[in-house]
mmCIF file of C-alpha atoms and ligand atoms in Angstrom:
data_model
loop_
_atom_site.group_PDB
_atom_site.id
_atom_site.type_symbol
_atom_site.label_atom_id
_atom_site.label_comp_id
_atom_site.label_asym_id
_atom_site.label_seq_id
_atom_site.Cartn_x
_atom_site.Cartn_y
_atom_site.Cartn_z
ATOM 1 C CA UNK O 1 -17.770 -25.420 9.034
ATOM 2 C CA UNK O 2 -16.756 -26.760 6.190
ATOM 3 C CA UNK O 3 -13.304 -26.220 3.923
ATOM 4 C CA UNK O 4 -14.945 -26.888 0.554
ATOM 5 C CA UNK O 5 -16.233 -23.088 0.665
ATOM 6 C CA UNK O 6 -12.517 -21.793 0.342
ATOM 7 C CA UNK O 7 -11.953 -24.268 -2.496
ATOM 8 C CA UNK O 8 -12.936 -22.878 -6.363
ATOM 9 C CA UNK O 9 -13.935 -24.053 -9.434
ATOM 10 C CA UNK O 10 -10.005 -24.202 -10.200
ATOM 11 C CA UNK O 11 -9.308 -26.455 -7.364
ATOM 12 C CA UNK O 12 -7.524 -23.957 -5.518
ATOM 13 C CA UNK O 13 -7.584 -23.959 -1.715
ATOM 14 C CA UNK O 14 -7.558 -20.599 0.057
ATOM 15 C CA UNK O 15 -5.763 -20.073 2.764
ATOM 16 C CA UNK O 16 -4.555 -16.526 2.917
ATOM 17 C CA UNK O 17 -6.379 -13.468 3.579
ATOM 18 C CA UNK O 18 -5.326 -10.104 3.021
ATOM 19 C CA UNK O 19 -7.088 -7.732 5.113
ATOM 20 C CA UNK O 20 -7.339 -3.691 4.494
ATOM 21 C CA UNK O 21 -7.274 -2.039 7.588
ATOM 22 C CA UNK O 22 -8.339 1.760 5.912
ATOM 23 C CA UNK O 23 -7.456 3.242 2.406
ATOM 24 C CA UNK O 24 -6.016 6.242 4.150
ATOM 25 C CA UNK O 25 -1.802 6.430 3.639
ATOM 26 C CA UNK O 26 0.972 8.975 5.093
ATOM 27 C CA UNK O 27 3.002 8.384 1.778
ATOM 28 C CA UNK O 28 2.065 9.134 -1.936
ATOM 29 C CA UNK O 29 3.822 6.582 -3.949
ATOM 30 C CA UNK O 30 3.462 7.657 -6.898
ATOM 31 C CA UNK O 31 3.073 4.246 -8.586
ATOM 32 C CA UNK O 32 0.214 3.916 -5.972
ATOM 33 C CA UNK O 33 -2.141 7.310 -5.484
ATOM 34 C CA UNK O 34 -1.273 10.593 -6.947
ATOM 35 C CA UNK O 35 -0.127 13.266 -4.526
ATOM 36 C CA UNK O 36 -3.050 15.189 -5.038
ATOM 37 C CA UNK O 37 -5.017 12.347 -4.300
ATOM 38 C CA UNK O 38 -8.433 12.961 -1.654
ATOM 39 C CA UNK O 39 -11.156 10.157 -3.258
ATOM 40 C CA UNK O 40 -11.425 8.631 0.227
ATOM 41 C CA UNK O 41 -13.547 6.202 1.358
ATOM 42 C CA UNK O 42 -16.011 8.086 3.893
ATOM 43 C CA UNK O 43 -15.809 6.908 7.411
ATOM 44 C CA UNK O 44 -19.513 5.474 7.731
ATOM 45 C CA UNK O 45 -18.993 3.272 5.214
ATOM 46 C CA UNK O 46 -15.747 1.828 6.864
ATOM 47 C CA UNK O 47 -15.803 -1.486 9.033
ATOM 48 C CA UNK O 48 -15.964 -1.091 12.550
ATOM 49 C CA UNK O 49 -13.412 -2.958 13.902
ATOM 50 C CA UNK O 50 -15.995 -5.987 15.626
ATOM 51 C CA UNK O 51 -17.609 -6.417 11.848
ATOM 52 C CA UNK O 52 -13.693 -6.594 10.778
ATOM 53 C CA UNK O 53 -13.019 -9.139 12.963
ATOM 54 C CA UNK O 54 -16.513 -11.321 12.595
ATOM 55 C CA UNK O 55 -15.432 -11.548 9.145
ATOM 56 C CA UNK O 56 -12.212 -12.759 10.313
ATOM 57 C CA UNK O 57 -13.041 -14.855 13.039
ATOM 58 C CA UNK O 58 -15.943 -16.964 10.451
ATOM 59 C CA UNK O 59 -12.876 -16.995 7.654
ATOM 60 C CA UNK O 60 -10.565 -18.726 9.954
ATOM 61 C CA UNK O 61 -13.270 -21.494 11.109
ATOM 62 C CA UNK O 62 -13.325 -21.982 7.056
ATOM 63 C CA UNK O 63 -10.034 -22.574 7.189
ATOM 64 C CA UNK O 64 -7.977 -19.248 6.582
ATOM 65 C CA UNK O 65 -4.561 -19.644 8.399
ATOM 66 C CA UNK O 66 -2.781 -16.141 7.382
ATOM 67 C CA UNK O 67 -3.841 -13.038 7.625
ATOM 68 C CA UNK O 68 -2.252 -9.862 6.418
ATOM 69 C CA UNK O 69 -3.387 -6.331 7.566
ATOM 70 C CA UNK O 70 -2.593 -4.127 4.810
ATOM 71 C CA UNK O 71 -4.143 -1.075 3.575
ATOM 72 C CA UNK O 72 -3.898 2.125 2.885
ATOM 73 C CA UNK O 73 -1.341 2.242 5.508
ATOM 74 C CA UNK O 74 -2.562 0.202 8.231
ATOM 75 C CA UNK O 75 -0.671 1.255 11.003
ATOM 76 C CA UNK O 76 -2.647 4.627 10.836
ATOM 77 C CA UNK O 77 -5.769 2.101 12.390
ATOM 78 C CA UNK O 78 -5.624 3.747 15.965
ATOM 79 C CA UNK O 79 -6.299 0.547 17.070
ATOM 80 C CA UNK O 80 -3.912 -1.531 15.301
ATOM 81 C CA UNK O 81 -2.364 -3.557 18.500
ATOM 82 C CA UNK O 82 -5.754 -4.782 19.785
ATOM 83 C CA UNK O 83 -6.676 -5.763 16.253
ATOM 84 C CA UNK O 84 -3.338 -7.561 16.359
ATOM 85 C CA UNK O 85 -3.849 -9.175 19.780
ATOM 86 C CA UNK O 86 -7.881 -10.142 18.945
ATOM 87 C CA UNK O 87 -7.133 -11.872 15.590
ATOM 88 C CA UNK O 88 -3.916 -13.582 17.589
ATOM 89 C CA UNK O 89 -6.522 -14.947 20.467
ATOM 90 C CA UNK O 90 -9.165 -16.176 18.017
ATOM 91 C CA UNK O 91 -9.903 -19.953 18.169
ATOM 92 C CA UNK O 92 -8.454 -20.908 15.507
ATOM 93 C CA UNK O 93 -5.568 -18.239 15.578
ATOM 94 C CA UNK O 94 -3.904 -17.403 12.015
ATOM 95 C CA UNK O 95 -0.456 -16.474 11.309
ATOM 96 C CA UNK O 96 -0.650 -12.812 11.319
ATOM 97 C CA UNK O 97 1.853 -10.348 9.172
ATOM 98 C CA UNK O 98 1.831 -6.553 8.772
ATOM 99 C CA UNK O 99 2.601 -4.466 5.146
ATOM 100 C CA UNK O 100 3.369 -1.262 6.219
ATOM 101 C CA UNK O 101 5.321 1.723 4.938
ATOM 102 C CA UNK O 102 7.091 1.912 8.441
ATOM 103 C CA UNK O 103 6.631 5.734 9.031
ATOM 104 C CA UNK O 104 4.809 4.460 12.920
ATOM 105 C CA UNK O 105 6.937 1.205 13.461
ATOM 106 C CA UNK O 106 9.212 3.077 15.324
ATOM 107 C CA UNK O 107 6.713 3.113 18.067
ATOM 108 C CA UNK O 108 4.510 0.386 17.061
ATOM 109 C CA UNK O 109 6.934 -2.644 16.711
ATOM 110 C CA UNK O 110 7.470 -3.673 20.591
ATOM 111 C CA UNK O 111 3.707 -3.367 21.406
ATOM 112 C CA UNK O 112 2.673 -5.688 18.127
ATOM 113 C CA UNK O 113 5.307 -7.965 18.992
ATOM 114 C CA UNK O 114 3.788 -8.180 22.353
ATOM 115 C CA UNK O 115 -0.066 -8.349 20.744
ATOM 116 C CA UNK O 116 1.056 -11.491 18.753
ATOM 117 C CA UNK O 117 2.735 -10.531 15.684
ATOM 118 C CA UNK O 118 5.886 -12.425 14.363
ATOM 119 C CA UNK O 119 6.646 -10.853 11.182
ATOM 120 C CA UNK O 120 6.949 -7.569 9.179
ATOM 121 C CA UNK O 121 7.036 -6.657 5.698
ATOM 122 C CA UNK O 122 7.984 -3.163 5.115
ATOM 123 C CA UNK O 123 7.813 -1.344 1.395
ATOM 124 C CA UNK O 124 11.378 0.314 0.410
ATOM 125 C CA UNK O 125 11.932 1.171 -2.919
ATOM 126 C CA UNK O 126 14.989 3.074 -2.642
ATOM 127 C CA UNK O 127 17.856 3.881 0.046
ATOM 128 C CA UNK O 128 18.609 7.698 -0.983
ATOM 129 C CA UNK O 129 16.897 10.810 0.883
ATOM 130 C CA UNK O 130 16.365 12.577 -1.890
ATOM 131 C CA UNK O 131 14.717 9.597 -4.242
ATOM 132 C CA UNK O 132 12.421 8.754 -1.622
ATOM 133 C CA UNK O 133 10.847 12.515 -1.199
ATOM 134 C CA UNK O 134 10.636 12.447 -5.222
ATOM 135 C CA UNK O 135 9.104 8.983 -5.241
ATOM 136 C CA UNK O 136 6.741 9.766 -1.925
ATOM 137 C CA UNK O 137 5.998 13.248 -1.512
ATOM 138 C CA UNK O 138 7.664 13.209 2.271
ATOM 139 C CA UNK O 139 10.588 13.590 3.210
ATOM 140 C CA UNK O 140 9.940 10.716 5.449
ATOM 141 C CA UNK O 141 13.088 8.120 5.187
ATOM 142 C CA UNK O 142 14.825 8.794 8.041
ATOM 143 C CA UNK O 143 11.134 7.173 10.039
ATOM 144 C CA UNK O 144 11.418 3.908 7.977
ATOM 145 C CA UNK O 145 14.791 3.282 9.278
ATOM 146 C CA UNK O 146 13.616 3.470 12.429
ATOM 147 C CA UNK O 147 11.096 1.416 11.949
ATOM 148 C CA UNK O 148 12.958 -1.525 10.714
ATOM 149 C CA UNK O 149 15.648 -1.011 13.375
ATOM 150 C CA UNK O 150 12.655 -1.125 15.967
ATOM 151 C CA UNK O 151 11.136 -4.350 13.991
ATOM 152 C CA UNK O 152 14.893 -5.798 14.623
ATOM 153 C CA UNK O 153 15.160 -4.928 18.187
ATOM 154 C CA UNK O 154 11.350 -6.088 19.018
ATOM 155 C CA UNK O 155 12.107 -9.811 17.523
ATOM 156 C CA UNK O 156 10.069 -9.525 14.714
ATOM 157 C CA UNK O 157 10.954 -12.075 12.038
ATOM 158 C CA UNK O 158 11.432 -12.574 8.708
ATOM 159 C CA UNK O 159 11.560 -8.702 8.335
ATOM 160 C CA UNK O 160 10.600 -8.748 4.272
ATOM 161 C CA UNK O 161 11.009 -5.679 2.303
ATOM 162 C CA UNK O 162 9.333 -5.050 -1.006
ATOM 163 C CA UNK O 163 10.400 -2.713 -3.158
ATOM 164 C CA UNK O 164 8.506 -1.550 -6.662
ATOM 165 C CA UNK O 165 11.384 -0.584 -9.523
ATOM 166 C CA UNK O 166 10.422 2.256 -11.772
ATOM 167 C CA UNK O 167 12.087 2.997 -15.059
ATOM 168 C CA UNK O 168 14.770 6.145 -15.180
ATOM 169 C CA UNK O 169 13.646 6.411 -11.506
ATOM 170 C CA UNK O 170 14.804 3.757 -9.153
ATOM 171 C CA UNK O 171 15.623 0.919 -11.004
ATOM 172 C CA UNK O 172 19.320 1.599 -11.302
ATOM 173 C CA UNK O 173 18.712 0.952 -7.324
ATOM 174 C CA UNK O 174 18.239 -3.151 -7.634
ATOM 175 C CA UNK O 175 21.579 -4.442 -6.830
ATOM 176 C CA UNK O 176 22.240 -1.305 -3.575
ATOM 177 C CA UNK O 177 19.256 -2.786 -2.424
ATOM 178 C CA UNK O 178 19.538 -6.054 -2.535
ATOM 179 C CA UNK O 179 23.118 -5.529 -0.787
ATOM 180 C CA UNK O 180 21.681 -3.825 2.052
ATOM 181 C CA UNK O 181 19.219 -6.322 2.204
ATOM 182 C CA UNK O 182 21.968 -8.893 2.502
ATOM 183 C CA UNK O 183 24.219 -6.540 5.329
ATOM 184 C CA UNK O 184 20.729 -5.950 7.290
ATOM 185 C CA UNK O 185 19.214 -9.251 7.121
ATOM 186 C CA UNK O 186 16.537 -8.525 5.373
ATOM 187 C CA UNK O 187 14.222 -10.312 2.662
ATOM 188 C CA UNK O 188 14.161 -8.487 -0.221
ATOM 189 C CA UNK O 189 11.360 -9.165 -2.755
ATOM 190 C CA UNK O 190 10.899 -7.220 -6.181
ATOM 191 C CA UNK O 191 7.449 -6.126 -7.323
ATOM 192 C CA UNK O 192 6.560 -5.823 -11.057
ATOM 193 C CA UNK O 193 4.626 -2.268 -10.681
ATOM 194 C CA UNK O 194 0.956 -3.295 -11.331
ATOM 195 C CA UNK O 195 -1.848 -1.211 -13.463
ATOM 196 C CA UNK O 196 -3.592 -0.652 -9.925
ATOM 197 C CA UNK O 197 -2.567 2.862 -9.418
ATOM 198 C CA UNK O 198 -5.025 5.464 -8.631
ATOM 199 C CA UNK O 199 -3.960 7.845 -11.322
ATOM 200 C CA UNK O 200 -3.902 5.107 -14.161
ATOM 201 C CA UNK O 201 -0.438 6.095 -15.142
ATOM 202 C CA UNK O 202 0.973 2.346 -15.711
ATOM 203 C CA UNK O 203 2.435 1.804 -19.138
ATOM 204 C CA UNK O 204 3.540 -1.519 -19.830
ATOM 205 C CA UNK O 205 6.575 -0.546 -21.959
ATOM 206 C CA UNK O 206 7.820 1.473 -19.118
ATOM 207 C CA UNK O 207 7.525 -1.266 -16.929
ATOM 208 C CA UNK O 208 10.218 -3.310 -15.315
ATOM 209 C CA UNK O 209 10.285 -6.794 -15.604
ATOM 210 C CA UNK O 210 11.295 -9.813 -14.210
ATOM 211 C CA UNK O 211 13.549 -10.585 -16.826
ATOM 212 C CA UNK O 212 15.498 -6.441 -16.090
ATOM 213 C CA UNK O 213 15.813 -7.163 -12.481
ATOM 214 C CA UNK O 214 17.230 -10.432 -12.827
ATOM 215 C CA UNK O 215 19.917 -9.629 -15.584
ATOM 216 C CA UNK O 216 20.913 -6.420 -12.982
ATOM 217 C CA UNK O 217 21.085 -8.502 -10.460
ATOM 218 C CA UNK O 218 23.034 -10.854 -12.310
ATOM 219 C CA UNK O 219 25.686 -8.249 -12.740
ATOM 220 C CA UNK O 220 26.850 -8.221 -9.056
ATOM 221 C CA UNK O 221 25.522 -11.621 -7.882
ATOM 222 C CA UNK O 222 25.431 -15.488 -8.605
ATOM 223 C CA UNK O 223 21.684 -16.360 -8.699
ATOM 224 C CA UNK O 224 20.169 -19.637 -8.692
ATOM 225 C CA UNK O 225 16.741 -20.706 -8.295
ATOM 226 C CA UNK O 226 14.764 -22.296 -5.079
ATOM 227 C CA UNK O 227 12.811 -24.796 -6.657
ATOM 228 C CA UNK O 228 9.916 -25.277 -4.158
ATOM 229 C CA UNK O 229 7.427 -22.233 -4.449
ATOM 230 C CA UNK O 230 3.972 -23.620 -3.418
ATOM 231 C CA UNK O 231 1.611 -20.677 -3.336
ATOM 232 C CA UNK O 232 4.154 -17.683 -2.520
ATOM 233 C CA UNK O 233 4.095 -14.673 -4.852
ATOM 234 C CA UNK O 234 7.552 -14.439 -5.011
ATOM 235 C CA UNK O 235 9.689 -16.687 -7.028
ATOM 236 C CA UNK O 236 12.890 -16.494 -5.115
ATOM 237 C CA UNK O 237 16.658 -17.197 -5.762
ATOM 238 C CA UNK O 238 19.794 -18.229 -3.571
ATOM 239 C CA UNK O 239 21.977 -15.989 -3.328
ATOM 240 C CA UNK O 240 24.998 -17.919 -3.803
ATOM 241 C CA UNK O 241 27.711 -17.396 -1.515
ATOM 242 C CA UNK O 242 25.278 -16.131 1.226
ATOM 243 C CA UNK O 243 22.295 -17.702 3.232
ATOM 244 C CA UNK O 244 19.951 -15.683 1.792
ATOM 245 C CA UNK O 245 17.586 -15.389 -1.027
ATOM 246 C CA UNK O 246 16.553 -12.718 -3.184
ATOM 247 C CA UNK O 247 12.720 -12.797 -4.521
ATOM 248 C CA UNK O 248 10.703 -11.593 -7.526
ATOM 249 C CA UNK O 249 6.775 -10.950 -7.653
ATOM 250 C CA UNK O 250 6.340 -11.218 -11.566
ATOM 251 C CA UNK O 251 2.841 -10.591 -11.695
ATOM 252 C CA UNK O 252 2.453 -9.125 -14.760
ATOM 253 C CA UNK O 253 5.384 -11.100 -16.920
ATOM 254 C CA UNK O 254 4.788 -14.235 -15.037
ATOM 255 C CA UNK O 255 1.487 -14.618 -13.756
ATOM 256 C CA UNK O 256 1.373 -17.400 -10.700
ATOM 257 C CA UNK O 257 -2.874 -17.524 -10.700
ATOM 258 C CA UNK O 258 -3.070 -21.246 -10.850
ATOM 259 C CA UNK O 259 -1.439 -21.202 -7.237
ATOM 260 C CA UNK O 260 -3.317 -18.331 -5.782
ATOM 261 C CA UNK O 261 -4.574 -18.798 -2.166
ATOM 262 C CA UNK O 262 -5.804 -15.432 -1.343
ATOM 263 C CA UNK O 263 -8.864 -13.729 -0.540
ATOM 264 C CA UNK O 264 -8.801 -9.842 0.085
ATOM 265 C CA UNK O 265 -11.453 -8.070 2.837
ATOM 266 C CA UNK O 266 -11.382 -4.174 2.017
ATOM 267 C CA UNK O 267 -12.013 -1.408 4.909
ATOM 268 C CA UNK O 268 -15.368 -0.915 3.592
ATOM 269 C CA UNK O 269 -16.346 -4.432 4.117
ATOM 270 C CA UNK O 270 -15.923 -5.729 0.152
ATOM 271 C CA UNK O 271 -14.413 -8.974 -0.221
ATOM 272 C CA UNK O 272 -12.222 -9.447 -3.304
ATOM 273 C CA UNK O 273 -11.231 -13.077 -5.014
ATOM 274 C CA UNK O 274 -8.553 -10.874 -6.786
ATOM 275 C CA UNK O 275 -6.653 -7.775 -6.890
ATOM 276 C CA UNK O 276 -7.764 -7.157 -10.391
ATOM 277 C CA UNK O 277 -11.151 -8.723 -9.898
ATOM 278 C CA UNK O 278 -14.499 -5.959 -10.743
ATOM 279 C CA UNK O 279 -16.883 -7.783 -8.721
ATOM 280 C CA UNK O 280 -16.792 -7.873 -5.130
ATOM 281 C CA UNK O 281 -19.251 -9.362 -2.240
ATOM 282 C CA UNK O 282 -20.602 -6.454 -0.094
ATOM 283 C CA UNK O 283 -20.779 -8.062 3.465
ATOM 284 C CA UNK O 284 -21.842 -4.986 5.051
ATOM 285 C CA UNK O 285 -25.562 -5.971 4.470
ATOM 286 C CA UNK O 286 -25.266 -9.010 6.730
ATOM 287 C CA UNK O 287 -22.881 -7.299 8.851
ATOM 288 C CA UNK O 288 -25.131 -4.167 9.458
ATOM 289 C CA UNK O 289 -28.338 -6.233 9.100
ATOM 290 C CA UNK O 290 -30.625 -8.012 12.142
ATOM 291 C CA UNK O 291 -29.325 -11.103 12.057
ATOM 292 C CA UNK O 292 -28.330 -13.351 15.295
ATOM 293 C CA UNK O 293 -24.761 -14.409 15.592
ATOM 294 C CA UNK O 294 -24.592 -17.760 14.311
ATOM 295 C CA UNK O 295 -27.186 -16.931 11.023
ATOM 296 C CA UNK O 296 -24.655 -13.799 10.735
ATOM 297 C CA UNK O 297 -21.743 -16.488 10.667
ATOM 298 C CA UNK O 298 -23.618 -18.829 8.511
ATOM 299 C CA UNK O 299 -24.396 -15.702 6.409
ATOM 300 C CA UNK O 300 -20.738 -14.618 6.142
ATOM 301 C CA UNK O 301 -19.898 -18.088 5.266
ATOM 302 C CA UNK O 302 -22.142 -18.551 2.788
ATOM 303 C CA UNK O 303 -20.685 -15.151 1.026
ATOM 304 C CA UNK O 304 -17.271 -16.008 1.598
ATOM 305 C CA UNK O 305 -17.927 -19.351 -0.330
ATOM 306 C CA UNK O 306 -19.665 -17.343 -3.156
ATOM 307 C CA UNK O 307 -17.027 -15.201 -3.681
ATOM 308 C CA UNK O 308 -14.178 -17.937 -3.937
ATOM 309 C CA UNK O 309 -16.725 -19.974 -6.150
ATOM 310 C CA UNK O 310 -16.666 -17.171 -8.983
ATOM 311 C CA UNK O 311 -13.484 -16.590 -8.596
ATOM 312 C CA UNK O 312 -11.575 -16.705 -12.309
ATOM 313 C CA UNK O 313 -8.621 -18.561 -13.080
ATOM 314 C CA UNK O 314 -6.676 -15.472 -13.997
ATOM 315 C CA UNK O 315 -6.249 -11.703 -13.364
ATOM 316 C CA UNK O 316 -6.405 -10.924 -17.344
ATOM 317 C CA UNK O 317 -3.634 -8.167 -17.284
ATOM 318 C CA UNK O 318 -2.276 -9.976 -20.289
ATOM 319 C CA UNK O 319 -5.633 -9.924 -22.404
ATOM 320 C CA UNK O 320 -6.030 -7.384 -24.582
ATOM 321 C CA UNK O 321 -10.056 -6.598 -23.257
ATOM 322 C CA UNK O 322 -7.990 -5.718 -19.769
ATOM 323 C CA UNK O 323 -9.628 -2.923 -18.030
ATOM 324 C CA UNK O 324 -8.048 -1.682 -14.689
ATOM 325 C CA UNK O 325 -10.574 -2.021 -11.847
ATOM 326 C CA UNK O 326 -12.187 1.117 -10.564
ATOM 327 C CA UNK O 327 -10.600 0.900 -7.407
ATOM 328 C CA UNK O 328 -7.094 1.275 -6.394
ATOM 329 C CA UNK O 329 -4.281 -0.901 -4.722
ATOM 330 C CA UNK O 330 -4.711 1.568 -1.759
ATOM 331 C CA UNK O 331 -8.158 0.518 -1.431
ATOM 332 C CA UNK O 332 -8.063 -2.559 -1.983
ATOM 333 C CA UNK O 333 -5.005 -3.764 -0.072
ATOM 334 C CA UNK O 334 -2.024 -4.834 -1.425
HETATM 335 N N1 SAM L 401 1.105 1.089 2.790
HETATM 336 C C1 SAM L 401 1.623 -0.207 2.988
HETATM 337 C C2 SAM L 401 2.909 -0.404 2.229
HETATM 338 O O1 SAM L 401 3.201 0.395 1.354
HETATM 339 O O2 SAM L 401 3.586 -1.389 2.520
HETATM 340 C C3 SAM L 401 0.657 -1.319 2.644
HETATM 341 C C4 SAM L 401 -0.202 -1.135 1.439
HETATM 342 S S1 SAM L 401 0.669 -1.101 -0.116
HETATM 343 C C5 SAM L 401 -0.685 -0.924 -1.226
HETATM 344 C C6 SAM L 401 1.193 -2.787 -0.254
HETATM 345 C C7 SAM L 401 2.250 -3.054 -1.258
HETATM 346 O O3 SAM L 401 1.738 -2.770 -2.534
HETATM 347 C C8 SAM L 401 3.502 -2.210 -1.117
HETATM 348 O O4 SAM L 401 4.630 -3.044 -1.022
HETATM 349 C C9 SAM L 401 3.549 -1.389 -2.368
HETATM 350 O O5 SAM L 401 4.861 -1.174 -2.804
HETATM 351 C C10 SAM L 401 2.774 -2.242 -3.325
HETATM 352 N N2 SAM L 401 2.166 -1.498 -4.428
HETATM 353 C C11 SAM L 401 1.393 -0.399 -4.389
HETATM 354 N N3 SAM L 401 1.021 -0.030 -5.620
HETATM 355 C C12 SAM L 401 1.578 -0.925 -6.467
HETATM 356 C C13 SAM L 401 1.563 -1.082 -7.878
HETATM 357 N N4 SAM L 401 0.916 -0.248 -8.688
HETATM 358 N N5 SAM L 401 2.236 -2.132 -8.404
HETATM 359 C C14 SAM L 401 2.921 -2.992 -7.606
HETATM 360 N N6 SAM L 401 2.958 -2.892 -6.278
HETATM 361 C C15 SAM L 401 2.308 -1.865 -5.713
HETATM 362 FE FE1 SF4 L 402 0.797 4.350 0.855
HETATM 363 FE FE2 SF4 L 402 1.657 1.859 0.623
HETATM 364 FE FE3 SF4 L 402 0.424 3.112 -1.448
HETATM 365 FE FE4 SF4 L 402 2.864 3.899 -0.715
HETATM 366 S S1 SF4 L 402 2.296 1.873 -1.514
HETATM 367 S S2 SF4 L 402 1.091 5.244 -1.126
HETATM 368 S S3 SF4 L 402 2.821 3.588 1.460
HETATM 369 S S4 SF4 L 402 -0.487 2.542 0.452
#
């Protein structure tokens, strides 16, 4: 099949797709769904996972070389390690990465390692008990440790952790983080909070930027820039005096859409040219439909290529006509 499909009217090659494994989460970050939150996706309307993976298998024949299973949380799937180990034994086998909030790595980690995964990224906004019940609703910290000391033990690497700074609640947190980061071996990468939650409560002068998280970071370390970012989200910094490097996904203060590579398959089947796009392609209707294998590959093609063709050359959180799309991070995958 051909590669032009995954190129856009921008001239920008996908290569990365980010796939939602359900919407459903054990945490309630509250920069992500409100605690009381219950809008679920219903289950018949969920991908099986065969549909997931014919959508998978046809995007890697296009070309697609990473995938990331994301969600919701998406080591809640039950079936999580076979999806793993199928999208690992495909053809034309894609790197394959995990976001996960950790709460099941403990148990999880060895069995994906052996189903084909290399790395992990694991979301960690703060290192204190207490901050991470406020900021969660569980009381759930003591399982993410675990995790990432299973993730170690298992050989998965990089291990990356992300962590979202909120204002007067976490963000005197940057520079104990990045530390620990540092002791543990981890990758630490900052995310500006996004207008994405599912309780609309972003405010852009509460936000922290870029610009905050690098002058407290300056404080207790010597940054300097790695010049060669290619399509990553993250623009990332030696940390000098170390071997390691400190990252920063700026999405809001310093959009990186010109380099974007990534497509995004939701758990109901949607595909997404953006996280902040309002259109998306239904594939269920070829998925669910009567069509023969190779017309339902040709089909899924043909809708994959549609969707990267209108993709636009920005997410618009800067424009003034912004409006926050209906659905969440959680359900779209992050
Ligand atoms: N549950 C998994 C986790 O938390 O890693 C995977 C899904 S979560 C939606 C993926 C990433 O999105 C996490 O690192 C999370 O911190 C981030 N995220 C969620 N809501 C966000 C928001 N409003 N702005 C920025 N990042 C957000
Ligand atoms: Fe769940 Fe991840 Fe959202 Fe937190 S950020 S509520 S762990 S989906």
């Amino acid at each position: 099949m051909s590669t032009d499909l995954l190129t856009d009217s921008f001239g920008r090659e996908h290569r990365d797709l980010r796939v939602s494994l359900t919407d459903r989460c054990s945490l309630r970050c509250t920069y992500c769904m409100p605690a009381d939150f219950a809008d679920w996706i219903p289950t018949p309307e969920l991908l099986t996972t065969d549909e997931m993976m014919r959508v998978i298998e046809t995007a890697t024949e296009l070309g697609i070389d990473q995938v990331r299973l994301t969600g919701g949380e998406p080591l809640l799937r039950p079936d999580i390690v076979d999806v793993v180990r199928r999208i690992t034994a495909l053809p034309k086998a894609p790197r394959v990465s995990v976001t996960t909030n950790a709460l099941r790595l403990a148990g999880l980690a060895g069995p994906l390692r052996d189903a084909g995964l290399e790395r992990i990224n694991v979301s960690l906004d703060t290192l204190d008990r207490d901050r991470f019940t406020e900021m969660t609703k569980r009381d759930r910290i003591d399982d993410v440790f675990a995790g990432l000391s299973a993730a170690r033990t298992a050989g998965l690497t990089p291990i990356k952790i992300n962590s979202v700074l909120m204002r007067g609640v976490n963000d005197d947190e940057a520079v104990a983080l990045l530390r620990r980061a540092l002791d543990e071996g981890w990758q630490l990468r900052f995310i500006e909070q996004m207008p994405l939650d599912a309780g609309n409560l972003w405010v852009r002068p509460r936000m922290v930027t870029a610009d905050d998280i690098q002058s407290a970071l300056s404080e207790a370390f010597d940054l300097s820039p790695v010049p060669v970012r290619g399509s990553a989200p993250a623009e990332e910094f030696f940390v000098n005096g170390t071997t390691q490097t400190v990252g920063i996904i700026a999405s809001v203060t310093r959009p990186f859409c010109g380099a974007c590579d990534r497509l995004r398959l939701t758990a109901d089947g949607q595909l997404r040219s953006c996280l902040f796009s309002r259109e998306e392609t239904d594939l269920r209707p070829i998925l669910r439909g009567e069509l023969d294998h190779s017309a339902q590959a040709s089909a899924i093609a043909a809708a994959i290529g549609g969707c990267v063709a209108g993709k636009l050359p920005g997410h618009g959180i800067n424009d003034p006509s912004f409006i926050q799309p209906d659905r969440p991070m959680s359900a779209i995958g992050g």
